[in-house]
């Protein structure tokens, strides 16, 4: 059966709406109190796995899901072997460098060499500073990255910014944008090539919807 | 000012109770709806940072907090340069290998060579299977690791088990225990040696409480 990996969190509602538009209903995941990790579409055509955003490319790479929806930020950070099929245009945000408002730094290159940068996205952060030839120490954190500069542990952070409210509330400002991110449709490359479970039919429908929304 | 890093989640309430018993009150973190990441004890002696469990050793290693409370599982996984000062005896759980109830495997060594093991604790998992000389592929996941065997992506998981309810609900059984875990008191080694902010006084009080509770 066609299996779609869906990300918990910010992208879930729009992902479910998009799939409903092509006739696949996974809205049961939105019932409050539901602890289900996998459900079947009422028509019995497909099922969906509800997983952490970072795990979506894993399930797709290993072929446990033929399709997945996940933010471009996750794809950049994990560099999984999956086929990128469509920019779904929702879930807009950006990967940015931010510092304390009161700091003297106003671009990545002004940061002190051998300074510290806290991030949940250590691969993206390292790549950014390597490209600038600026040696910095990346401090891997799992949450509340804004505490890095607040406590003085790091000069800067690399983090995902959508409205900018969290930065503002914590006295931080963005000084550089690494890239813009949106939700992406990804597929297991082999399943896509072999058209397993009529995969191409579903992908074409989703691509058509996405293009028409431009 | 003495700074203590406290872990969000399961260990928080007991951590706060323990610190209250030595006169440091950080119960403001328990107010529902509080989004505060750092607070000061009402007496003004100390402050606390509320961070992800995995981030506690990071703040302590970099000296942004002189003291921290965190599970032994996190210390085993991250191998941070921090001083381990006391077993606080709460937050008991174990790091286990689990498989599907219906699978033929009843110990780690019975797993097929080059099989797959999904885990959030990839360092612990790799160490366990290396010690057994059993080559397996570790699949890093961020959440809902039990989906690994359920979807057929992996033969086994390595995960933290406390009551065993999640395993049972998902048709999984434990077949091996890597180690037992409890909450630990950790310190920044240099601050401890230099007795910064009377650190040794607080550590001795916490150690005395912990020993008397045996």
Short mmCIF file of C-alpha atoms in Angstrom, two decimals:
data_model
loop_
_atom_site.label_atom_id
_atom_site.label_comp_id
_atom_site.label_asym_id
_atom_site.label_seq_id
_atom_site.Cartn_x
_atom_site.Cartn_y
_atom_site.Cartn_z
CA UNK A 1 0.00 0.00 0.00
CA UNK A 2 1.19 3.54 -0.79
CA UNK A 3 2.70 4.99 2.37
CA UNK A 4 3.25 8.69 3.03
CA UNK A 5 5.50 9.98 5.83
CA UNK A 6 4.07 13.14 7.40
CA UNK A 7 5.95 15.49 9.73
CA UNK A 8 4.68 16.29 13.24
CA UNK A 9 4.51 19.98 14.04
CA UNK A 10 4.14 23.14 11.99
CA UNK A 11 3.78 21.52 8.54
CA UNK A 12 1.20 18.88 9.49
CA UNK A 13 -2.07 20.75 8.89
CA UNK A 14 -1.09 22.04 5.46
CA UNK A 15 0.31 18.63 4.51
CA UNK A 16 -2.99 16.95 5.39
CA UNK A 17 -4.98 19.62 3.47
CA UNK A 18 -2.83 19.08 0.39
CA UNK A 19 -3.32 15.32 0.46
CA UNK A 20 -7.08 15.77 1.00
CA UNK A 21 -7.16 17.82 -2.20
CA UNK A 22 -5.97 14.78 -4.16
CA UNK A 23 -8.35 12.44 -2.35
CA UNK A 24 -6.23 11.06 0.50
CA UNK A 25 -7.71 11.77 3.93
CA UNK A 26 -5.35 11.57 6.91
CA UNK A 27 -7.18 14.15 9.02
CA UNK A 28 -7.52 11.57 11.83
CA UNK A 29 -3.99 12.63 12.86
CA UNK A 30 -5.42 16.02 13.80
CA UNK A 31 -7.83 14.64 16.43
CA UNK A 32 -6.61 16.02 19.71
CA UNK A 33 -5.53 13.25 22.00
CA UNK A 34 -4.77 10.88 19.16
CA UNK A 35 -1.54 9.00 19.84
CA UNK A 36 -1.68 7.07 16.58
CA UNK A 37 1.56 6.82 14.65
CA UNK A 38 0.06 5.28 11.52
CA UNK A 39 -3.39 5.43 9.97
CA UNK A 40 -5.07 4.32 6.80
CA UNK A 41 -6.96 6.61 4.46
CA UNK A 42 -10.74 5.77 4.72
CA UNK A 43 -10.76 4.67 1.04
CA UNK A 44 -8.05 2.09 1.81
CA UNK A 45 -5.74 3.36 -0.94
CA UNK A 46 -2.91 4.62 1.23
CA UNK A 47 -1.59 4.87 4.74
CA UNK A 48 0.41 7.55 6.51
CA UNK A 49 3.11 7.54 9.17
CA UNK A 50 3.23 10.45 11.60
CA UNK A 51 6.87 11.03 12.54
CA UNK A 52 9.28 13.74 13.66
CA UNK A 53 10.16 16.09 10.80
CA UNK A 54 13.81 14.93 10.91
CA UNK A 55 12.68 11.31 10.56
CA UNK A 56 10.59 11.84 7.39
CA UNK A 57 13.59 11.54 5.00
CA UNK A 58 14.75 8.43 6.91
CA UNK A 59 11.49 6.54 6.34
CA UNK A 60 11.51 7.63 2.68
CA UNK A 61 15.20 6.80 2.14
CA UNK A 62 14.67 3.27 3.50
CA UNK A 63 11.51 2.85 1.41
CA UNK A 64 9.14 2.36 4.37
CA UNK A 65 7.28 5.33 2.90
CA UNK A 66 7.29 5.98 -0.85
CA UNK A 67 6.32 9.62 -0.38
CA UNK A 68 7.08 12.20 2.27
CA UNK A 69 6.51 15.85 3.09
CA UNK A 70 9.24 17.70 4.94
CA UNK A 71 10.86 21.12 5.22
CA UNK A 72 13.78 22.00 2.95
CA UNK A 73 15.74 22.85 6.14
CA UNK A 74 15.64 19.18 7.18
CA UNK A 75 16.71 18.04 3.70
CA UNK A 76 19.64 20.46 3.76
CA UNK A 77 20.70 19.34 7.21
CA UNK A 78 20.42 15.58 6.64
CA UNK A 79 21.38 15.22 2.94
CA UNK A 80 19.33 12.01 2.62
CA UNK A 81 19.21 9.96 -0.58
CA UNK A 82 15.66 10.90 -1.59
CA UNK A 83 14.14 12.34 -4.76
CA UNK A 84 13.04 16.00 -4.43
CA UNK A 85 9.82 16.24 -6.45
CA UNK A 86 8.04 19.50 -5.69
CA UNK A 87 8.24 22.72 -3.74
CA UNK A 88 4.89 22.73 -1.91
CA UNK A 89 5.21 26.45 -1.12
CA UNK A 90 3.80 26.32 2.41
CA UNK A 91 5.76 26.38 5.66
CA UNK A 92 7.89 29.35 4.61
CA UNK A 93 10.78 30.16 6.88
CA UNK A 94 14.49 30.88 6.63
CA UNK A 95 17.73 29.57 8.09
CA UNK A 96 19.44 32.56 9.64
CA UNK A 97 22.39 33.68 11.67
CA UNK A 98 21.34 35.73 14.70
CA UNK A 99 23.24 37.56 17.42
CA UNK A 100 22.39 39.62 20.47
CA UNK A 101 20.90 42.95 19.55
CA UNK A 102 23.53 44.61 21.74
CA UNK A 103 26.47 42.85 20.05
CA UNK A 104 28.69 44.71 17.55
CA UNK A 105 28.24 42.05 14.82
CA UNK A 106 26.07 42.85 11.83
CA UNK A 107 27.13 40.10 9.39
CA UNK A 108 28.59 36.60 9.65
CA UNK A 109 32.00 37.82 8.52
CA UNK A 110 32.19 40.30 11.41
CA UNK A 111 31.99 37.45 13.94
CA UNK A 112 35.30 36.85 15.71
CA UNK A 113 37.41 33.98 14.35
CA UNK A 114 37.22 30.99 16.69
CA UNK A 115 33.99 32.37 18.08
CA UNK A 116 31.14 30.04 18.97
CA UNK A 117 27.89 29.40 17.14
CA UNK A 118 25.11 27.34 18.76
CA UNK A 119 22.73 25.44 16.50
CA UNK A 120 20.37 22.53 16.06
CA UNK A 121 21.46 22.54 12.40
CA UNK A 122 25.15 21.81 12.80
CA UNK A 123 25.67 20.66 9.23
CA UNK A 124 24.10 23.82 7.76
CA UNK A 125 25.97 26.03 10.23
CA UNK A 126 29.33 24.38 9.54
CA UNK A 127 28.82 24.63 5.76
CA UNK A 128 27.95 28.33 6.00
CA UNK A 129 31.04 29.26 8.00
CA UNK A 130 33.30 26.96 5.96
CA UNK A 131 32.12 28.72 2.79
CA UNK A 132 33.09 32.03 4.40
CA UNK A 133 36.46 30.60 5.47
CA UNK A 134 35.67 31.73 8.99
CA UNK A 135 36.76 29.19 11.61
CA UNK A 136 34.12 28.98 14.32
CA UNK A 137 33.25 26.36 16.90
CA UNK A 138 29.77 24.92 16.37
CA UNK A 139 27.99 23.99 19.62
CA UNK A 140 25.28 21.40 18.98
CA UNK A 141 22.07 22.07 20.94
CA UNK A 142 18.70 20.30 20.82
CA UNK A 143 16.38 23.12 21.84
CA UNK A 144 16.06 26.78 22.91
CA UNK A 145 19.14 27.73 20.90
CA UNK A 146 18.51 31.39 21.79
CA UNK A 147 19.90 30.63 25.26
CA UNK A 148 23.36 30.32 23.64
CA UNK A 149 23.93 34.06 23.17
CA UNK A 150 21.78 35.00 26.19
CA UNK A 151 23.97 33.02 28.58
CA UNK A 152 27.14 34.08 26.78
CA UNK A 153 27.96 30.53 25.67
CA UNK A 154 28.04 31.54 22.00
CA UNK A 155 28.40 34.75 19.99
CA UNK A 156 25.76 33.67 17.48
CA UNK A 157 23.18 31.04 16.58
CA UNK A 158 22.09 29.47 13.31
CA UNK A 159 18.39 28.70 13.53
CA UNK A 160 15.12 28.55 11.65
CA UNK A 161 13.17 31.82 11.72
CA UNK A 162 9.57 32.19 10.62
CA UNK A 163 7.89 35.21 12.19
CA UNK A 164 10.97 36.35 14.08
CA UNK A 165 9.00 36.59 17.31
CA UNK A 166 11.21 34.21 19.31
CA UNK A 167 14.32 36.14 18.30
CA UNK A 168 12.72 39.46 19.24
CA UNK A 169 11.46 38.19 22.60
CA UNK A 170 15.01 37.11 23.40
CA UNK A 171 16.73 40.31 22.29
CA UNK A 172 18.31 38.75 19.20
CA UNK A 173 18.51 40.02 15.62
CA UNK A 174 19.08 38.26 12.31
CA UNK A 175 22.29 39.26 10.56
CA UNK A 176 22.44 36.78 7.66
CA UNK A 177 20.15 34.39 5.81
CA UNK A 178 21.63 31.03 4.76
CA UNK A 179 18.62 29.95 2.69
CA UNK A 180 14.83 30.12 2.49
CA UNK A 181 12.88 26.98 3.32
CA UNK A 182 9.45 25.62 2.36
CA UNK A 183 7.77 22.22 2.57
CA UNK A 184 8.93 19.75 -0.08
CA UNK A 185 7.47 16.59 -1.59
CA UNK A 186 10.06 13.82 -1.57
CA UNK A 187 9.99 10.21 -2.79
CA UNK A 188 11.92 6.99 -2.50
CA UNK A 189 13.97 7.09 -5.74
CA UNK A 190 13.56 3.42 -6.66
CA UNK A 191 9.81 3.37 -5.97
CA UNK A 192 9.46 6.48 -8.11
CA UNK A 193 11.38 4.92 -11.00
CA UNK A 194 9.44 1.66 -10.77
CA UNK A 195 6.13 3.54 -10.28
CA UNK A 196 5.33 1.39 -7.25
CA UNK A 197 1.68 1.78 -6.09
CA UNK A 198 1.01 4.17 -9.01
CA UNK A 199 3.35 6.60 -7.34
CA UNK A 200 3.72 8.78 -10.42
CA UNK A 201 -0.03 9.33 -10.60
CA UNK A 202 -0.07 10.77 -7.08
CA UNK A 203 3.05 12.84 -7.61
CA UNK A 204 1.64 14.38 -10.82
CA UNK A 205 -1.58 15.30 -9.05
CA UNK A 206 0.31 16.90 -6.17
CA UNK A 207 2.65 18.73 -8.55
CA UNK A 208 -0.32 20.05 -10.55
CA UNK A 209 -1.97 21.39 -7.40
CA UNK A 210 1.23 23.04 -6.29
CA UNK A 211 1.82 24.72 -9.64
CA UNK A 212 -1.78 25.93 -9.85
CA UNK A 213 -1.38 27.58 -6.45
CA UNK A 214 1.42 29.85 -7.70
CA UNK B 1 25.97 33.75 40.45
CA UNK B 2 25.68 29.96 40.87
CA UNK B 3 23.86 28.62 37.85
CA UNK B 4 22.15 25.23 37.66
CA UNK B 5 21.07 23.63 34.37
CA UNK B 6 17.79 21.72 34.76
CA UNK B 7 16.34 19.27 32.24
CA UNK B 8 12.89 19.73 30.71
CA UNK B 9 10.66 16.70 30.91
CA UNK B 10 10.45 13.69 33.20
CA UNK B 11 13.25 14.65 35.61
CA UNK B 12 12.18 18.26 36.20
CA UNK B 13 9.80 17.91 39.16
CA UNK B 14 12.14 15.72 41.21
CA UNK B 15 15.10 17.96 40.34
CA UNK B 16 13.24 21.01 41.62
CA UNK B 17 12.17 19.18 44.80
CA UNK B 18 15.76 18.15 45.49
CA UNK B 19 17.04 21.71 45.10
CA UNK B 20 14.21 23.02 47.31
CA UNK B 21 15.42 20.66 50.04
CA UNK B 22 18.77 22.49 50.10
CA UNK B 23 17.13 25.91 49.99
CA UNK B 24 17.10 26.74 46.26
CA UNK B 25 13.60 27.36 44.90
CA UNK B 26 13.11 27.08 41.14
CA UNK B 27 9.48 25.95 41.30
CA UNK B 28 8.50 28.88 39.05
CA UNK B 29 9.48 26.62 36.13
CA UNK B 30 6.53 24.40 37.02
CA UNK B 31 3.91 27.13 36.48
CA UNK B 32 1.86 25.97 33.54
CA UNK B 33 2.17 28.38 30.67
CA UNK B 34 5.55 29.66 31.81
CA UNK B 35 7.84 30.05 28.82
CA UNK B 36 10.79 31.24 30.90
CA UNK B 37 14.15 29.71 30.08
CA UNK B 38 16.00 31.14 33.06
CA UNK B 39 14.89 32.22 36.52
CA UNK B 40 16.50 33.36 39.73
CA UNK B 41 15.92 31.70 43.09
CA UNK B 42 13.84 34.11 45.29
CA UNK B 43 16.75 34.45 47.75
CA UNK B 44 18.98 35.69 44.93
CA UNK B 45 21.69 33.08 45.57
CA UNK B 46 21.39 31.14 42.36
CA UNK B 47 19.73 30.99 38.99
CA UNK B 48 18.58 28.08 36.86
CA UNK B 49 18.45 27.43 33.12
CA UNK B 50 15.64 25.23 31.81
CA UNK B 51 16.96 23.32 28.80
CA UNK B 52 16.49 20.07 26.87
CA UNK B 53 17.93 17.11 28.76
CA UNK B 54 20.56 16.58 26.02
CA UNK B 55 21.67 20.21 26.38
CA UNK B 56 22.31 20.07 30.16
CA UNK B 57 25.86 18.62 29.80
CA UNK B 58 26.62 21.21 27.10
CA UNK B 59 25.84 24.18 29.37
CA UNK B 60 27.84 22.54 32.17
CA UNK B 61 30.78 21.59 29.94
CA UNK B 62 31.08 25.19 28.67
CA UNK B 63 30.76 26.55 32.22
CA UNK B 64 27.54 28.52 31.60
CA UNK B 65 26.13 26.43 34.44
CA UNK B 66 28.35 25.18 37.25
CA UNK B 67 25.88 22.46 38.22
CA UNK B 68 23.45 20.34 36.26
CA UNK B 69 20.99 17.50 36.71
CA UNK B 70 20.60 15.02 33.88
CA UNK B 71 19.93 11.34 33.22
CA UNK B 72 22.83 8.90 33.04
CA UNK B 73 21.52 7.87 29.58
CA UNK B 74 22.34 11.34 28.23
CA UNK B 75 25.81 11.27 29.82
CA UNK B 76 26.51 7.88 28.26
CA UNK B 77 25.33 9.04 24.86
CA UNK B 78 27.15 12.38 24.78
CA UNK B 79 30.36 11.61 26.75
CA UNK B 80 30.72 15.28 27.78
CA UNK B 81 33.66 16.57 29.79
CA UNK B 82 31.79 17.08 33.06
CA UNK B 83 32.37 15.89 36.62
CA UNK B 84 29.91 13.22 37.77
CA UNK B 85 29.22 14.01 41.44
CA UNK B 86 26.22 12.01 42.64
CA UNK B 87 23.64 9.43 41.68
CA UNK B 88 20.40 11.20 42.62
CA UNK B 89 18.46 7.91 42.50
CA UNK B 90 15.29 9.27 40.89
CA UNK B 91 14.25 8.94 37.25
CA UNK B 92 14.98 5.22 37.11
CA UNK B 93 14.86 3.68 33.66
CA UNK B 94 16.96 1.41 31.49
CA UNK B 95 18.50 1.43 28.04
CA UNK B 96 17.20 -1.67 26.32
CA UNK B 97 17.15 -3.57 23.08
CA UNK B 98 13.60 -4.38 21.97
CA UNK B 99 12.14 -6.33 19.06
CA UNK B 100 8.68 -7.25 17.81
CA UNK B 101 6.96 -9.72 20.07
CA UNK B 102 6.37 -11.92 17.01
CA UNK B 103 10.03 -11.92 15.96
CA UNK B 104 12.25 -14.97 16.61
CA UNK B 105 14.96 -12.92 18.39
CA UNK B 106 15.31 -13.25 22.15
CA UNK B 107 18.77 -11.71 22.71
CA UNK B 108 20.99 -9.18 20.91
CA UNK B 109 23.28 -11.96 19.65
CA UNK B 110 20.39 -13.69 17.89
CA UNK B 111 19.81 -10.63 15.69
CA UNK B 112 20.87 -11.20 12.09
CA UNK B 113 24.30 -9.83 11.13
CA UNK B 114 23.93 -6.67 9.04
CA UNK B 115 20.44 -6.25 10.45
CA UNK B 116 19.13 -2.79 11.30
CA UNK B 117 18.68 -1.16 14.68
CA UNK B 118 16.79 2.15 15.01
CA UNK B 119 17.70 4.44 17.90
CA UNK B 120 17.81 7.95 19.27
CA UNK B 121 20.91 6.81 21.18
CA UNK B 122 23.19 5.94 18.28
CA UNK B 123 26.40 6.10 20.31
CA UNK B 124 25.06 3.70 22.99
CA UNK B 125 23.59 1.40 20.35
CA UNK B 126 26.79 1.28 18.31
CA UNK B 127 28.90 0.60 21.42
CA UNK B 128 26.61 -2.25 22.48
CA UNK B 129 26.75 -4.05 19.14
CA UNK B 130 30.48 -3.37 18.69
CA UNK B 131 31.11 -4.98 22.07
CA UNK B 132 29.19 -8.04 20.87
CA UNK B 133 31.14 -8.03 17.57
CA UNK B 134 27.81 -8.07 15.77
CA UNK B 135 27.82 -5.82 12.69
CA UNK B 136 24.49 -3.99 12.47
CA UNK B 137 23.37 -0.83 10.72
CA UNK B 138 22.26 1.85 13.18
CA UNK B 139 19.41 4.02 11.86
CA UNK B 140 19.31 7.36 13.69
CA UNK B 141 15.78 8.50 14.54
CA UNK B 142 14.56 11.49 16.57
CA UNK B 143 11.27 10.18 17.91
CA UNK B 144 8.77 7.28 17.98
CA UNK B 145 11.57 4.76 17.54
CA UNK B 146 9.02 1.96 17.99
CA UNK B 147 7.87 2.65 14.41
CA UNK B 148 11.17 1.14 13.21
CA UNK B 149 10.22 -2.51 13.82
CA UNK B 150 6.49 -1.85 13.26
CA UNK B 151 7.07 -0.61 9.72
CA UNK B 152 9.73 -3.25 9.08
CA UNK B 153 12.51 -0.66 8.71
CA UNK B 154 14.58 -2.25 11.48
CA UNK B 155 14.75 -5.60 13.26
CA UNK B 156 15.31 -3.96 16.64
CA UNK B 157 15.50 -0.69 18.55
CA UNK B 158 17.70 0.59 21.34
CA UNK B 159 15.65 2.90 23.52
CA UNK B 160 14.99 4.09 27.03
CA UNK B 161 12.34 2.06 28.87
CA UNK B 162 10.75 3.08 32.16
CA UNK B 163 7.37 1.42 32.69
CA UNK B 164 7.49 -0.58 29.48
CA UNK B 165 4.01 0.64 28.52
CA UNK B 166 5.04 2.15 25.17
CA UNK B 167 6.76 -1.09 24.15
CA UNK B 168 3.74 -3.16 25.15
CA UNK B 169 1.28 -0.89 23.34
CA UNK B 170 3.36 -1.32 20.20
CA UNK B 171 3.76 -5.09 20.41
CA UNK B 172 7.46 -4.93 21.29
CA UNK B 173 9.43 -6.80 23.97
CA UNK B 174 12.74 -6.09 25.65
CA UNK B 175 15.42 -8.67 24.94
CA UNK B 176 18.52 -7.07 26.49
CA UNK B 177 19.42 -4.29 28.92
CA UNK B 178 22.46 -2.14 28.08
CA UNK B 179 22.51 -0.27 31.40
CA UNK B 180 20.28 1.18 34.12
CA UNK B 181 19.90 4.95 34.27
CA UNK B 182 19.04 7.44 37.02
CA UNK B 183 19.36 11.22 37.37
CA UNK B 184 22.89 12.42 38.08
CA UNK B 185 24.39 15.57 39.57
CA UNK B 186 27.12 16.92 37.32
CA UNK B 187 29.46 19.91 37.60
CA UNK B 188 31.83 22.00 35.52
CA UNK B 189 35.18 20.44 36.50
CA UNK B 190 37.15 23.69 36.78
CA UNK B 191 34.45 25.47 38.80
CA UNK B 192 34.32 22.48 41.12
CA UNK B 193 38.08 22.50 41.62
CA UNK B 194 38.17 26.27 42.19
CA UNK B 195 35.05 26.09 44.39
CA UNK B 196 33.44 28.90 42.36
CA UNK B 197 30.30 30.34 44.04
CA UNK B 198 30.81 27.98 47.02
CA UNK B 199 30.05 25.13 44.68
CA UNK B 200 31.40 22.48 47.04
CA UNK B 201 29.01 23.58 49.80
CA UNK B 202 25.99 22.96 47.53
CA UNK B 203 27.36 19.70 46.19
CA UNK B 204 27.99 18.37 49.71
CA UNK B 205 24.45 19.25 50.77
CA UNK B 206 22.98 17.53 47.72
CA UNK B 207 25.20 14.49 48.20
CA UNK B 208 24.19 14.23 51.87
CA UNK B 209 20.50 14.32 50.92
CA UNK B 210 21.00 11.68 48.29
CA UNK B 211 22.87 9.35 50.62
CA UNK B 212 20.33 9.75 53.43
CA UNK B 213 17.58 8.75 50.99
CA UNK B 214 19.10 5.30 50.39
#
